[in-house]
Structures are given as structure tokens and as C-alpha cells.
Amino acid sequence: MKKKLSYLFATLLAVFLCFQNANAQHRKGVHTVNNHNNQVGKWVNLGTTHANHTADHDRINVPGPYDYYRKLKFKVRDSPLNIHRMIVTYDGGDAPEKIETRFSIPKNGESRVIDLRGGKRKLRSIEFWYDTKGILNGKADVTVYGLR
């Protein structure tokens, strides 16, 4: 009887610890995904800005220490957004990467995945030029995610 109770207690403890670990990762803005080529990666929230019709570009500075990322994507809330181009600045003195994007992101939607030049790179900042779709749509919350 003691053996069964010990086994049950150990199983419940293991399940509880797994749940706590998964919950902690969710709170930090880290999400595990399987890519189309079955590589496992983590989408990390790099920052959020508030785009409105009076501005035409914003910059998100990635907090240090700088991690390696392979891909980027944008998520937009509250209003649609057109992103025309972006400049990604890397750590280590490499030349900034200019990316012509020209994509429209619907309200509460996300962009396509953007591959970074040279595979994994340490990011310092992402600057992007945009326009909002009309004055009546208000501000859009724009969040940039990086895939490790």
C-alpha cells in the first residue's frame, strides 16, 4: 500500500512540476513551435510599440544581452497596418540589413515569417516604416517576435 501511495505521489509531483515549467515559459513570452522543417525553436517577444496615423516609422531596441535569432515576425492588434520596409541592426559591427517587406497585416493578424540574412544573428534593433489604414482605425499595437 505504501509503495502505491509513493508512486502516486511521485507521479503527481512530476505532473505538477511540468505544468509549472510550461506556465513559467508562457509568462515570459517564450513559445515553442515546430517549424515546417521540423526544427524546434522558440518565438520570443522582442518588444512592442504603438503605431498611429501621425507617425511613419518606429524602432524596437532588443534588450541585451543579445541572443541569436533566425527569423522575425510581426503581430498587430487593434488596427490594420502596412509595413513597407525595415532595417535590422546586428550586434558585433555587421552592416545593417535592409529588408523590403511591403506587406499588409490585418487587424489582430500577423505577418509572414521573415528570414534573417546569414542564419542565426544577434539582434540589436528593428526599425520599420509603415502606414496605418485610415485615421478612424486608431492606434495599432505592433509586437515583434524573434525565432531562436
Short mmCIF file of N, CA, C and O in Angstrom, two decimals:
data_model
loop_
_atom_site.label_atom_id
_atom_site.label_comp_id
_atom_site.label_asym_id
_atom_site.label_seq_id
_atom_site.Cartn_x
_atom_site.Cartn_y
_atom_site.Cartn_z
N MET A 1 0.82 -1.19 0.00
CA MET A 1 0.00 0.00 0.00
C MET A 1 0.87 1.26 0.00
O MET A 1 0.60 2.20 -0.73
N LYS A 2 1.95 1.27 0.83
CA LYS A 2 2.84 2.41 0.90
C LYS A 2 3.53 2.63 -0.45
O LYS A 2 3.75 3.76 -0.87
N LYS A 3 3.85 1.53 -1.13
CA LYS A 3 4.53 1.61 -2.42
C LYS A 3 3.63 2.28 -3.47
O LYS A 3 4.08 3.12 -4.25
N LYS A 4 2.33 1.94 -3.46
CA LYS A 4 1.39 2.54 -4.40
C LYS A 4 1.21 4.03 -4.12
O LYS A 4 1.15 4.84 -5.04
N LEU A 5 1.12 4.38 -2.84
CA LEU A 5 0.97 5.79 -2.48
C LEU A 5 2.22 6.60 -2.86
O LEU A 5 2.12 7.73 -3.35
N SER A 6 3.39 6.02 -2.65
CA SER A 6 4.63 6.69 -3.04
C SER A 6 4.69 6.91 -4.54
O SER A 6 5.09 7.98 -5.02
N TYR A 7 4.29 5.90 -5.30
CA TYR A 7 4.29 6.00 -6.77
C TYR A 7 3.29 7.08 -7.22
O TYR A 7 3.59 7.90 -8.08
N LEU A 8 2.10 7.11 -6.62
CA LEU A 8 1.08 8.10 -6.95
C LEU A 8 1.57 9.51 -6.61
O LEU A 8 1.43 10.44 -7.41
N PHE A 9 2.19 9.67 -5.45
CA PHE A 9 2.71 10.97 -5.04
C PHE A 9 3.80 11.44 -6.01
O PHE A 9 3.82 12.60 -6.43
N ALA A 10 4.71 10.56 -6.40
CA ALA A 10 5.79 10.92 -7.32
C ALA A 10 5.24 11.32 -8.69
O ALA A 10 5.71 12.27 -9.32
N THR A 11 4.22 10.61 -9.15
CA THR A 11 3.60 10.93 -10.44
C THR A 11 2.93 12.30 -10.40
O THR A 11 3.09 13.11 -11.31
N LEU A 12 2.17 12.56 -9.34
CA LEU A 12 1.51 13.86 -9.21
C LEU A 12 2.53 14.99 -9.09
O LEU A 12 2.34 16.07 -9.68
N LEU A 13 3.61 14.78 -8.40
CA LEU A 13 4.65 15.79 -8.27
C LEU A 13 5.30 16.08 -9.63
O LEU A 13 5.53 17.23 -9.99
N ALA A 14 5.56 15.05 -10.41
CA ALA A 14 6.16 15.22 -11.74
C ALA A 14 5.23 16.01 -12.66
O ALA A 14 5.66 16.91 -13.38
N VAL A 15 3.94 15.71 -12.63
CA VAL A 15 2.96 16.43 -13.45
C VAL A 15 2.90 17.89 -13.02
O VAL A 15 2.89 18.80 -13.85
N PHE A 16 2.88 18.13 -11.73
CA PHE A 16 2.84 19.49 -11.21
C PHE A 16 4.06 20.28 -11.65
O PHE A 16 3.95 21.42 -12.10
N LEU A 17 5.26 19.71 -11.57
CA LEU A 17 6.48 20.41 -11.97
C LEU A 17 6.50 20.69 -13.46
O LEU A 17 6.96 21.76 -13.90
N CYS A 18 6.02 19.78 -14.27
CA CYS A 18 5.94 20.01 -15.72
C CYS A 18 5.00 21.17 -16.03
O CYS A 18 5.30 22.02 -16.86
N PHE A 19 3.87 21.22 -15.35
CA PHE A 19 2.91 22.31 -15.55
C PHE A 19 3.51 23.65 -15.14
O PHE A 19 3.36 24.63 -15.85
N GLN A 20 4.22 23.69 -14.02
CA GLN A 20 4.85 24.92 -13.56
C GLN A 20 5.87 25.43 -14.58
O GLN A 20 5.94 26.61 -14.86
N ASN A 21 6.68 24.54 -15.14
CA ASN A 21 7.69 24.93 -16.12
C ASN A 21 7.04 25.48 -17.38
O ASN A 21 7.44 26.52 -17.90
N ALA A 22 6.00 24.84 -17.86
CA ALA A 22 5.30 25.30 -19.06
C ALA A 22 4.63 26.66 -18.79
O ALA A 22 4.65 27.55 -19.63
N ASN A 23 4.05 26.82 -17.64
CA ASN A 23 3.39 28.06 -17.27
C ASN A 23 4.41 29.20 -17.14
O ASN A 23 4.15 30.32 -17.57
N ALA A 24 5.58 28.94 -16.59
CA ALA A 24 6.62 29.95 -16.45
C ALA A 24 7.11 30.41 -17.82
O ALA A 24 7.34 31.59 -18.05
N GLN A 25 7.29 29.50 -18.77
CA GLN A 25 7.72 29.89 -20.11
C GLN A 25 6.66 30.75 -20.78
O GLN A 25 6.98 31.71 -21.47
N HIS A 26 5.40 30.45 -20.60
CA HIS A 26 4.33 31.23 -21.20
C HIS A 26 4.34 32.66 -20.67
O HIS A 26 4.17 33.61 -21.42
N ARG A 27 4.55 32.83 -19.38
CA ARG A 27 4.57 34.16 -18.80
C ARG A 27 5.72 35.00 -19.32
O ARG A 27 5.63 36.21 -19.39
N LYS A 28 6.84 34.41 -19.67
CA LYS A 28 8.00 35.14 -20.16
C LYS A 28 7.87 35.54 -21.61
O LYS A 28 8.72 36.22 -22.15
N GLY A 29 6.83 35.12 -22.32
CA GLY A 29 6.68 35.46 -23.72
C GLY A 29 7.47 34.55 -24.63
O GLY A 29 7.80 34.90 -25.74
N VAL A 30 7.79 33.35 -24.16
CA VAL A 30 8.54 32.38 -24.95
C VAL A 30 7.59 31.27 -25.35
O VAL A 30 6.90 30.71 -24.52
N HIS A 31 7.53 30.98 -26.65
CA HIS A 31 6.62 29.97 -27.15
C HIS A 31 7.40 28.99 -28.01
O HIS A 31 8.11 29.38 -28.93
N THR A 32 7.27 27.69 -27.73
CA THR A 32 7.93 26.67 -28.54
C THR A 32 7.05 26.34 -29.73
O THR A 32 5.85 26.17 -29.59
N VAL A 33 7.66 26.28 -30.91
CA VAL A 33 6.92 25.96 -32.12
C VAL A 33 7.69 24.93 -32.93
O VAL A 33 8.91 24.83 -32.83
N ASN A 34 6.96 24.16 -33.71
CA ASN A 34 7.58 23.28 -34.70
C ASN A 34 7.48 23.97 -36.04
O ASN A 34 6.40 24.33 -36.48
N ASN A 35 8.62 24.17 -36.68
CA ASN A 35 8.64 24.80 -37.99
C ASN A 35 8.29 23.79 -39.06
O ASN A 35 8.24 22.59 -38.82
N HIS A 36 8.11 24.26 -40.30
CA HIS A 36 7.75 23.38 -41.41
C HIS A 36 8.81 22.33 -41.67
O HIS A 36 8.53 21.29 -42.21
N ASN A 37 10.05 22.56 -41.27
CA ASN A 37 11.11 21.57 -41.48
C ASN A 37 11.43 20.80 -40.20
O ASN A 37 12.51 20.26 -40.05
N ASN A 38 10.46 20.77 -39.28
CA ASN A 38 10.54 20.01 -38.02
C ASN A 38 11.66 20.46 -37.09
O ASN A 38 12.06 19.73 -36.21
N GLN A 39 12.17 21.69 -37.26
CA GLN A 39 13.12 22.22 -36.30
C GLN A 39 12.32 22.86 -35.17
O GLN A 39 11.33 23.53 -35.41
N VAL A 40 12.75 22.63 -33.96
CA VAL A 40 12.07 23.23 -32.82
C VAL A 40 12.77 24.54 -32.50
O VAL A 40 13.98 24.63 -32.47
N GLY A 41 11.99 25.58 -32.30
CA GLY A 41 12.54 26.88 -31.96
C GLY A 41 11.65 27.57 -30.96
O GLY A 41 10.60 27.07 -30.60
N LYS A 42 12.08 28.74 -30.53
CA LYS A 42 11.30 29.49 -29.55
C LYS A 42 11.07 30.90 -30.09
O LYS A 42 12.00 31.62 -30.40
N TRP A 43 9.79 31.29 -30.21
CA TRP A 43 9.43 32.65 -30.58
C TRP A 43 9.49 33.48 -29.31
O TRP A 43 8.85 33.15 -28.32
N VAL A 44 10.26 34.55 -29.34
CA VAL A 44 10.47 35.40 -28.17
C VAL A 44 9.97 36.80 -28.47
O VAL A 44 10.27 37.36 -29.54
N ASN A 45 9.21 37.37 -27.56
CA ASN A 45 8.72 38.74 -27.70
C ASN A 45 9.91 39.68 -27.57
O ASN A 45 10.53 39.78 -26.53
N LEU A 46 10.24 40.40 -28.66
CA LEU A 46 11.37 41.32 -28.67
C LEU A 46 10.98 42.73 -28.27
O LEU A 46 11.83 43.53 -27.90
N GLY A 47 9.70 43.05 -28.37
CA GLY A 47 9.24 44.38 -27.98
C GLY A 47 7.95 44.76 -28.66
O GLY A 47 7.56 44.17 -29.66
N THR A 48 7.31 45.79 -28.12
CA THR A 48 6.04 46.28 -28.64
C THR A 48 6.09 47.79 -28.77
O THR A 48 6.71 48.47 -27.94
N THR A 49 5.46 48.30 -29.81
CA THR A 49 5.33 49.74 -29.99
C THR A 49 3.90 50.05 -30.40
O THR A 49 3.16 49.15 -30.79
N HIS A 50 3.52 51.31 -30.32
CA HIS A 50 2.17 51.73 -30.64
C HIS A 50 2.23 52.60 -31.90
O HIS A 50 2.71 53.74 -31.84
N ALA A 51 1.76 52.08 -33.00
CA ALA A 51 1.77 52.79 -34.28
C ALA A 51 0.47 53.55 -34.45
O ALA A 51 -0.60 53.00 -34.20
N ASN A 52 0.55 54.81 -34.89
CA ASN A 52 -0.67 55.55 -35.19
C ASN A 52 -0.50 56.29 -36.50
O ASN A 52 0.56 56.27 -37.11
N HIS A 53 -1.56 56.96 -36.95
CA HIS A 53 -1.56 57.58 -38.27
C HIS A 53 -0.67 58.80 -38.37
O HIS A 53 -0.39 59.27 -39.46
N THR A 54 -0.17 59.35 -37.26
CA THR A 54 0.68 60.54 -37.32
C THR A 54 2.16 60.20 -37.48
O THR A 54 2.94 61.06 -37.84
N ALA A 55 2.57 58.98 -37.22
CA ALA A 55 3.97 58.58 -37.35
C ALA A 55 4.14 57.71 -38.59
O ALA A 55 3.18 57.16 -39.12
N ASP A 56 5.39 57.57 -39.04
CA ASP A 56 5.61 56.73 -40.21
C ASP A 56 6.65 55.64 -39.97
O ASP A 56 6.83 54.78 -40.79
N HIS A 57 7.35 55.69 -38.84
CA HIS A 57 8.26 54.59 -38.53
C HIS A 57 8.54 54.52 -37.03
O HIS A 57 8.34 55.49 -36.31
N ASP A 58 8.96 53.34 -36.60
CA ASP A 58 9.30 53.09 -35.20
C ASP A 58 10.50 52.19 -35.14
O ASP A 58 10.86 51.52 -36.12
N ARG A 59 11.11 52.15 -33.96
CA ARG A 59 12.25 51.28 -33.72
C ARG A 59 12.00 50.50 -32.43
O ARG A 59 11.54 51.06 -31.45
N ILE A 60 12.32 49.22 -32.49
CA ILE A 60 12.28 48.39 -31.29
C ILE A 60 13.72 47.98 -30.99
O ILE A 60 14.38 47.35 -31.82
N ASN A 61 14.21 48.42 -29.83
CA ASN A 61 15.56 48.05 -29.39
C ASN A 61 15.47 46.75 -28.61
O ASN A 61 14.71 46.65 -27.65
N VAL A 62 16.25 45.77 -29.02
CA VAL A 62 16.24 44.47 -28.36
C VAL A 62 17.11 44.58 -27.11
O VAL A 62 18.26 44.99 -27.20
N PRO A 63 16.56 44.24 -25.95
CA PRO A 63 17.35 44.36 -24.72
C PRO A 63 18.48 43.34 -24.69
O PRO A 63 18.34 42.22 -25.16
N GLY A 64 19.62 43.76 -24.17
CA GLY A 64 20.78 42.85 -24.05
C GLY A 64 20.64 41.98 -22.84
O GLY A 64 19.77 42.19 -22.00
N PRO A 65 21.45 40.96 -22.67
CA PRO A 65 22.47 40.52 -23.62
C PRO A 65 21.80 40.00 -24.90
O PRO A 65 20.72 39.42 -24.85
N TYR A 66 22.44 40.23 -26.02
CA TYR A 66 21.84 39.95 -27.31
C TYR A 66 21.89 38.46 -27.62
O TYR A 66 22.94 37.85 -27.58
N ASP A 67 20.70 37.91 -27.93
CA ASP A 67 20.58 36.49 -28.26
C ASP A 67 20.58 36.30 -29.77
O ASP A 67 20.39 37.24 -30.53
N TYR A 68 20.78 35.06 -30.18
CA TYR A 68 20.78 34.71 -31.60
C TYR A 68 19.35 34.44 -32.07
O TYR A 68 18.60 33.73 -31.39
N TYR A 69 18.99 35.00 -33.23
CA TYR A 69 17.68 34.78 -33.83
C TYR A 69 17.84 34.49 -35.31
O TYR A 69 18.77 34.97 -35.95
N ARG A 70 16.92 33.68 -35.85
CA ARG A 70 16.96 33.29 -37.26
C ARG A 70 15.88 33.95 -38.08
O ARG A 70 16.03 34.15 -39.28
N LYS A 71 14.75 34.24 -37.45
CA LYS A 71 13.58 34.73 -38.17
C LYS A 71 12.86 35.77 -37.32
O LYS A 71 12.99 35.78 -36.10
N LEU A 72 12.06 36.60 -38.00
CA LEU A 72 11.24 37.61 -37.34
C LEU A 72 9.81 37.51 -37.84
O LEU A 72 9.57 37.03 -38.96
N LYS A 73 8.87 38.00 -37.03
CA LYS A 73 7.50 38.19 -37.48
C LYS A 73 6.87 39.29 -36.64
O LYS A 73 7.31 39.58 -35.53
N PHE A 74 5.85 39.92 -37.22
CA PHE A 74 5.12 41.00 -36.57
C PHE A 74 3.71 40.53 -36.25
O PHE A 74 3.09 39.85 -37.06
N LYS A 75 3.21 40.93 -35.08
CA LYS A 75 1.80 40.72 -34.74
C LYS A 75 1.20 42.09 -34.46
O LYS A 75 1.81 42.92 -33.80
N VAL A 76 -0.01 42.31 -34.99
CA VAL A 76 -0.68 43.61 -34.88
C VAL A 76 -2.01 43.42 -34.17
O VAL A 76 -2.74 42.48 -34.45
N ARG A 77 -2.30 44.34 -33.24
CA ARG A 77 -3.58 44.33 -32.54
C ARG A 77 -4.25 45.68 -32.68
O ARG A 77 -3.59 46.70 -32.81
N ASP A 78 -5.56 45.68 -32.68
CA ASP A 78 -6.42 46.86 -32.60
C ASP A 78 -6.59 47.65 -33.89
O ASP A 78 -7.50 48.45 -33.98
N SER A 79 -5.72 47.49 -34.89
CA SER A 79 -5.86 48.24 -36.13
C SER A 79 -4.99 47.59 -37.21
O SER A 79 -3.93 47.05 -36.90
N PRO A 80 -5.40 47.63 -38.48
CA PRO A 80 -4.56 47.08 -39.55
C PRO A 80 -3.34 47.97 -39.80
O PRO A 80 -3.33 49.15 -39.43
N LEU A 81 -2.31 47.41 -40.43
CA LEU A 81 -1.05 48.12 -40.63
C LEU A 81 -0.38 47.64 -41.92
O LEU A 81 -0.41 46.45 -42.22
N ASN A 82 0.22 48.58 -42.66
CA ASN A 82 1.04 48.26 -43.83
C ASN A 82 2.49 48.51 -43.46
O ASN A 82 2.84 49.63 -43.09
N ILE A 83 3.33 47.50 -43.58
CA ILE A 83 4.76 47.68 -43.31
C ILE A 83 5.48 47.66 -44.65
O ILE A 83 5.35 46.72 -45.43
N HIS A 84 6.24 48.74 -44.92
CA HIS A 84 6.88 48.92 -46.23
C HIS A 84 8.31 48.39 -46.27
O HIS A 84 8.71 47.77 -47.25
N ARG A 85 9.06 48.68 -45.25
CA ARG A 85 10.45 48.23 -45.22
C ARG A 85 10.94 48.22 -43.78
O ARG A 85 10.30 48.78 -42.90
N MET A 86 12.09 47.58 -43.59
CA MET A 86 12.66 47.53 -42.25
C MET A 86 14.17 47.47 -42.34
O MET A 86 14.73 47.05 -43.36
N ILE A 87 14.82 47.89 -41.28
CA ILE A 87 16.27 47.78 -41.16
C ILE A 87 16.56 47.04 -39.86
O ILE A 87 16.12 47.46 -38.78
N VAL A 88 17.29 45.94 -39.98
CA VAL A 88 17.64 45.13 -38.82
C VAL A 88 19.12 45.39 -38.52
O VAL A 88 19.98 45.23 -39.40
N THR A 89 19.41 45.82 -37.30
CA THR A 89 20.78 46.09 -36.88
C THR A 89 21.25 44.95 -35.99
O THR A 89 20.55 44.55 -35.06
N TYR A 90 22.44 44.44 -36.30
CA TYR A 90 23.00 43.30 -35.58
C TYR A 90 24.10 43.74 -34.63
O TYR A 90 24.72 44.78 -34.80
N ASP A 91 24.34 42.92 -33.62
CA ASP A 91 25.43 43.14 -32.68
C ASP A 91 26.73 42.69 -33.35
O ASP A 91 26.74 41.79 -34.17
N GLY A 92 27.83 43.32 -33.00
CA GLY A 92 29.12 42.87 -33.50
C GLY A 92 29.65 43.66 -34.68
O GLY A 92 30.60 43.22 -35.34
N GLY A 93 29.05 44.79 -35.00
CA GLY A 93 29.58 45.63 -36.05
C GLY A 93 29.24 45.24 -37.47
O GLY A 93 29.74 45.84 -38.42
N ASP A 94 28.39 44.21 -37.66
CA ASP A 94 27.97 43.85 -39.01
C ASP A 94 27.11 44.97 -39.60
O ASP A 94 26.44 45.70 -38.87
N ALA A 95 27.11 45.09 -40.92
CA ALA A 95 26.28 46.10 -41.58
C ALA A 95 24.81 45.79 -41.35
O ALA A 95 24.40 44.63 -41.35
N PRO A 96 24.00 46.84 -41.16
CA PRO A 96 22.55 46.63 -41.01
C PRO A 96 21.97 45.98 -42.26
O PRO A 96 22.46 46.20 -43.36
N GLU A 97 20.91 45.20 -42.06
CA GLU A 97 20.23 44.54 -43.17
C GLU A 97 18.97 45.32 -43.52
O GLU A 97 18.10 45.53 -42.67
N LYS A 98 18.88 45.75 -44.77
CA LYS A 98 17.70 46.46 -45.27
C LYS A 98 16.78 45.44 -45.92
O LYS A 98 17.20 44.71 -46.81
N ILE A 99 15.54 45.38 -45.46
CA ILE A 99 14.58 44.40 -45.96
C ILE A 99 13.35 45.13 -46.49
O ILE A 99 12.70 45.87 -45.76
N GLU A 100 13.06 44.95 -47.77
CA GLU A 100 11.84 45.48 -48.37
C GLU A 100 10.72 44.48 -48.07
O GLU A 100 10.78 43.34 -48.49
N THR A 101 9.72 44.91 -47.33
CA THR A 101 8.68 43.98 -46.90
C THR A 101 7.41 44.12 -47.70
O THR A 101 6.90 43.15 -48.22
N ARG A 102 6.85 45.31 -47.72
CA ARG A 102 5.59 45.58 -48.43
C ARG A 102 4.51 44.55 -48.14
O ARG A 102 4.05 43.85 -49.03
N PHE A 103 4.13 44.43 -46.90
CA PHE A 103 3.01 43.55 -46.60
C PHE A 103 2.00 44.24 -45.70
O PHE A 103 2.34 45.13 -44.95
N SER A 104 0.77 43.84 -45.86
CA SER A 104 -0.34 44.37 -45.06
C SER A 104 -0.70 43.35 -44.00
O SER A 104 -0.84 42.16 -44.29
N ILE A 105 -0.86 43.84 -42.80
CA ILE A 105 -1.24 42.97 -41.69
C ILE A 105 -2.63 43.39 -41.25
O ILE A 105 -2.85 44.55 -40.90
N PRO A 106 -3.59 42.47 -41.27
CA PRO A 106 -4.95 42.83 -40.86
C PRO A 106 -5.04 43.05 -39.35
O PRO A 106 -4.16 42.65 -38.59
N LYS A 107 -6.11 43.69 -38.94
CA LYS A 107 -6.37 43.89 -37.51
C LYS A 107 -6.31 42.54 -36.80
O LYS A 107 -6.90 41.56 -37.25
N ASN A 108 -5.55 42.47 -35.70
CA ASN A 108 -5.36 41.26 -34.90
C ASN A 108 -4.73 40.11 -35.71
O ASN A 108 -4.95 38.94 -35.41
N GLY A 109 -3.91 40.44 -36.71
CA GLY A 109 -3.25 39.44 -37.54
C GLY A 109 -1.74 39.47 -37.34
O GLY A 109 -1.22 40.18 -36.49
N GLU A 110 -1.05 38.68 -38.17
CA GLU A 110 0.40 38.66 -38.10
C GLU A 110 1.00 38.60 -39.50
O GLU A 110 0.33 38.22 -40.46
N SER A 111 2.26 38.98 -39.59
CA SER A 111 2.95 39.00 -40.87
C SER A 111 3.44 37.60 -41.23
O SER A 111 3.38 36.68 -40.42
N ARG A 112 3.98 37.49 -42.43
CA ARG A 112 4.68 36.27 -42.81
C ARG A 112 5.98 36.22 -42.01
O ARG A 112 6.40 37.22 -41.43
N VAL A 113 6.63 35.08 -41.99
CA VAL A 113 7.90 34.92 -41.30
C VAL A 113 9.00 35.47 -42.19
O VAL A 113 9.06 35.19 -43.38
N ILE A 114 9.88 36.27 -41.61
CA ILE A 114 10.97 36.93 -42.34
C ILE A 114 12.28 36.28 -41.94
O ILE A 114 12.68 36.29 -40.77
N ASP A 115 12.98 35.69 -42.92
CA ASP A 115 14.28 35.06 -42.67
C ASP A 115 15.35 36.13 -42.57
O ASP A 115 15.40 37.06 -43.38
N LEU A 116 16.26 35.98 -41.60
CA LEU A 116 17.37 36.91 -41.47
C LEU A 116 18.57 36.41 -42.27
O LEU A 116 18.81 35.21 -42.36
N ARG A 117 19.29 37.34 -42.83
CA ARG A 117 20.47 37.03 -43.63
C ARG A 117 21.51 36.31 -42.76
O ARG A 117 21.80 36.71 -41.64
N GLY A 118 22.05 35.22 -43.29
CA GLY A 118 23.14 34.54 -42.60
C GLY A 118 22.73 33.63 -41.47
O GLY A 118 23.55 33.25 -40.65
N GLY A 119 21.47 33.26 -41.37
CA GLY A 119 21.04 32.34 -40.30
C GLY A 119 20.93 33.04 -38.97
O GLY A 119 20.45 34.16 -38.89
N LYS A 120 21.41 32.42 -37.91
CA LYS A 120 21.30 32.98 -36.57
C LYS A 120 22.19 34.22 -36.43
O LYS A 120 23.38 34.16 -36.72
N ARG A 121 21.58 35.32 -35.97
CA ARG A 121 22.29 36.57 -35.79
C ARG A 121 21.88 37.19 -34.47
O ARG A 121 20.74 37.05 -34.03
N LYS A 122 22.79 37.93 -33.85
CA LYS A 122 22.48 38.64 -32.61
C LYS A 122 21.87 39.99 -32.97
O LYS A 122 22.50 40.81 -33.62
N LEU A 123 20.63 40.21 -32.54
CA LEU A 123 19.89 41.42 -32.89
C LEU A 123 20.10 42.53 -31.87
O LEU A 123 20.11 42.28 -30.67
N ARG A 124 20.21 43.76 -32.38
CA ARG A 124 20.26 44.95 -31.52
C ARG A 124 18.97 45.76 -31.64
O ARG A 124 18.46 46.26 -30.66
N SER A 125 18.48 45.92 -32.89
CA SER A 125 17.26 46.71 -33.08
C SER A 125 16.58 46.35 -34.40
O SER A 125 17.23 45.84 -35.32
N ILE A 126 15.29 46.66 -34.46
CA ILE A 126 14.48 46.50 -35.67
C ILE A 126 13.77 47.84 -35.88
O ILE A 126 12.98 48.27 -35.03
N GLU A 127 14.07 48.50 -36.98
CA GLU A 127 13.41 49.75 -37.33
C GLU A 127 12.53 49.47 -38.54
O GLU A 127 12.98 48.83 -39.49
N PHE A 128 11.28 49.95 -38.51
CA PHE A 128 10.38 49.65 -39.62
C PHE A 128 9.53 50.86 -39.96
O PHE A 128 9.19 51.67 -39.11
N TRP A 129 9.22 50.97 -41.28
CA TRP A 129 8.42 52.06 -41.82
C TRP A 129 7.05 51.50 -42.17
O TRP A 129 6.95 50.42 -42.74
N TYR A 130 6.00 52.27 -41.86
CA TYR A 130 4.65 51.76 -42.01
C TYR A 130 3.68 52.89 -42.31
O TYR A 130 4.01 54.06 -42.23
N ASP A 131 2.46 52.51 -42.62
CA ASP A 131 1.33 53.43 -42.59
C ASP A 131 0.14 52.65 -42.06
O ASP A 131 0.04 51.44 -42.24
N THR A 132 -0.73 53.40 -41.37
CA THR A 132 -1.95 52.77 -40.87
C THR A 132 -3.03 52.94 -41.92
O THR A 132 -2.95 53.81 -42.78
N LYS A 133 -4.02 52.10 -41.87
CA LYS A 133 -5.11 52.12 -42.86
C LYS A 133 -6.23 53.02 -42.38
O LYS A 133 -7.23 52.55 -41.86
N GLY A 134 -6.05 54.34 -42.51
CA GLY A 134 -7.12 55.27 -42.20
C GLY A 134 -7.07 55.81 -40.78
O GLY A 134 -6.65 55.12 -39.85
N ILE A 135 -7.50 57.05 -40.65
CA ILE A 135 -7.49 57.73 -39.35
C ILE A 135 -8.47 57.09 -38.37
O ILE A 135 -8.22 57.01 -37.18
N LEU A 136 -9.58 56.59 -38.87
CA LEU A 136 -10.62 56.06 -37.98
C LEU A 136 -10.23 54.75 -37.32
O LEU A 136 -10.88 54.33 -36.35
N ASN A 137 -9.20 54.08 -37.81
CA ASN A 137 -8.81 52.80 -37.22
C ASN A 137 -8.01 52.97 -35.92
O ASN A 137 -7.86 52.03 -35.16
N GLY A 138 -7.47 54.15 -35.65
CA GLY A 138 -6.76 54.39 -34.41
C GLY A 138 -5.37 53.80 -34.39
O GLY A 138 -4.75 53.57 -35.42
N LYS A 139 -4.87 53.53 -33.20
CA LYS A 139 -3.52 53.01 -33.00
C LYS A 139 -3.49 51.50 -33.15
O LYS A 139 -4.44 50.82 -32.85
N ALA A 140 -2.34 51.02 -33.62
CA ALA A 140 -2.11 49.58 -33.69
C ALA A 140 -0.97 49.24 -32.74
O ALA A 140 0.06 49.91 -32.73
N ASP A 141 -1.16 48.23 -31.92
CA ASP A 141 -0.07 47.71 -31.09
C ASP A 141 0.70 46.72 -31.94
O ASP A 141 0.13 45.74 -32.42
N VAL A 142 1.98 46.99 -32.17
CA VAL A 142 2.82 46.17 -33.03
C VAL A 142 3.86 45.48 -32.16
O VAL A 142 4.65 46.14 -31.48
N THR A 143 3.86 44.15 -32.17
CA THR A 143 4.82 43.36 -31.41
C THR A 143 5.69 42.58 -32.38
O THR A 143 5.19 41.98 -33.31
N VAL A 144 7.00 42.62 -32.14
CA VAL A 144 7.94 41.89 -32.98
C VAL A 144 8.41 40.66 -32.20
O VAL A 144 8.77 40.76 -31.02
N TYR A 145 8.38 39.50 -32.87
CA TYR A 145 8.85 38.25 -32.29
C TYR A 145 10.06 37.76 -33.07
O TYR A 145 10.12 37.90 -34.29
N GLY A 146 11.01 37.16 -32.37
CA GLY A 146 12.18 36.55 -33.00
C GLY A 146 12.20 35.08 -32.72
O GLY A 146 11.88 34.64 -31.60
N LEU A 147 12.60 34.28 -33.72
CA LEU A 147 12.70 32.84 -33.55
C LEU A 147 14.14 32.48 -33.28
O LEU A 147 15.04 32.80 -34.04
N ARG A 148 14.37 31.83 -32.15
CA ARG A 148 15.73 31.39 -31.78
C ARG A 148 16.12 30.17 -32.56
O ARG A 148 15.33 29.38 -32.97
#
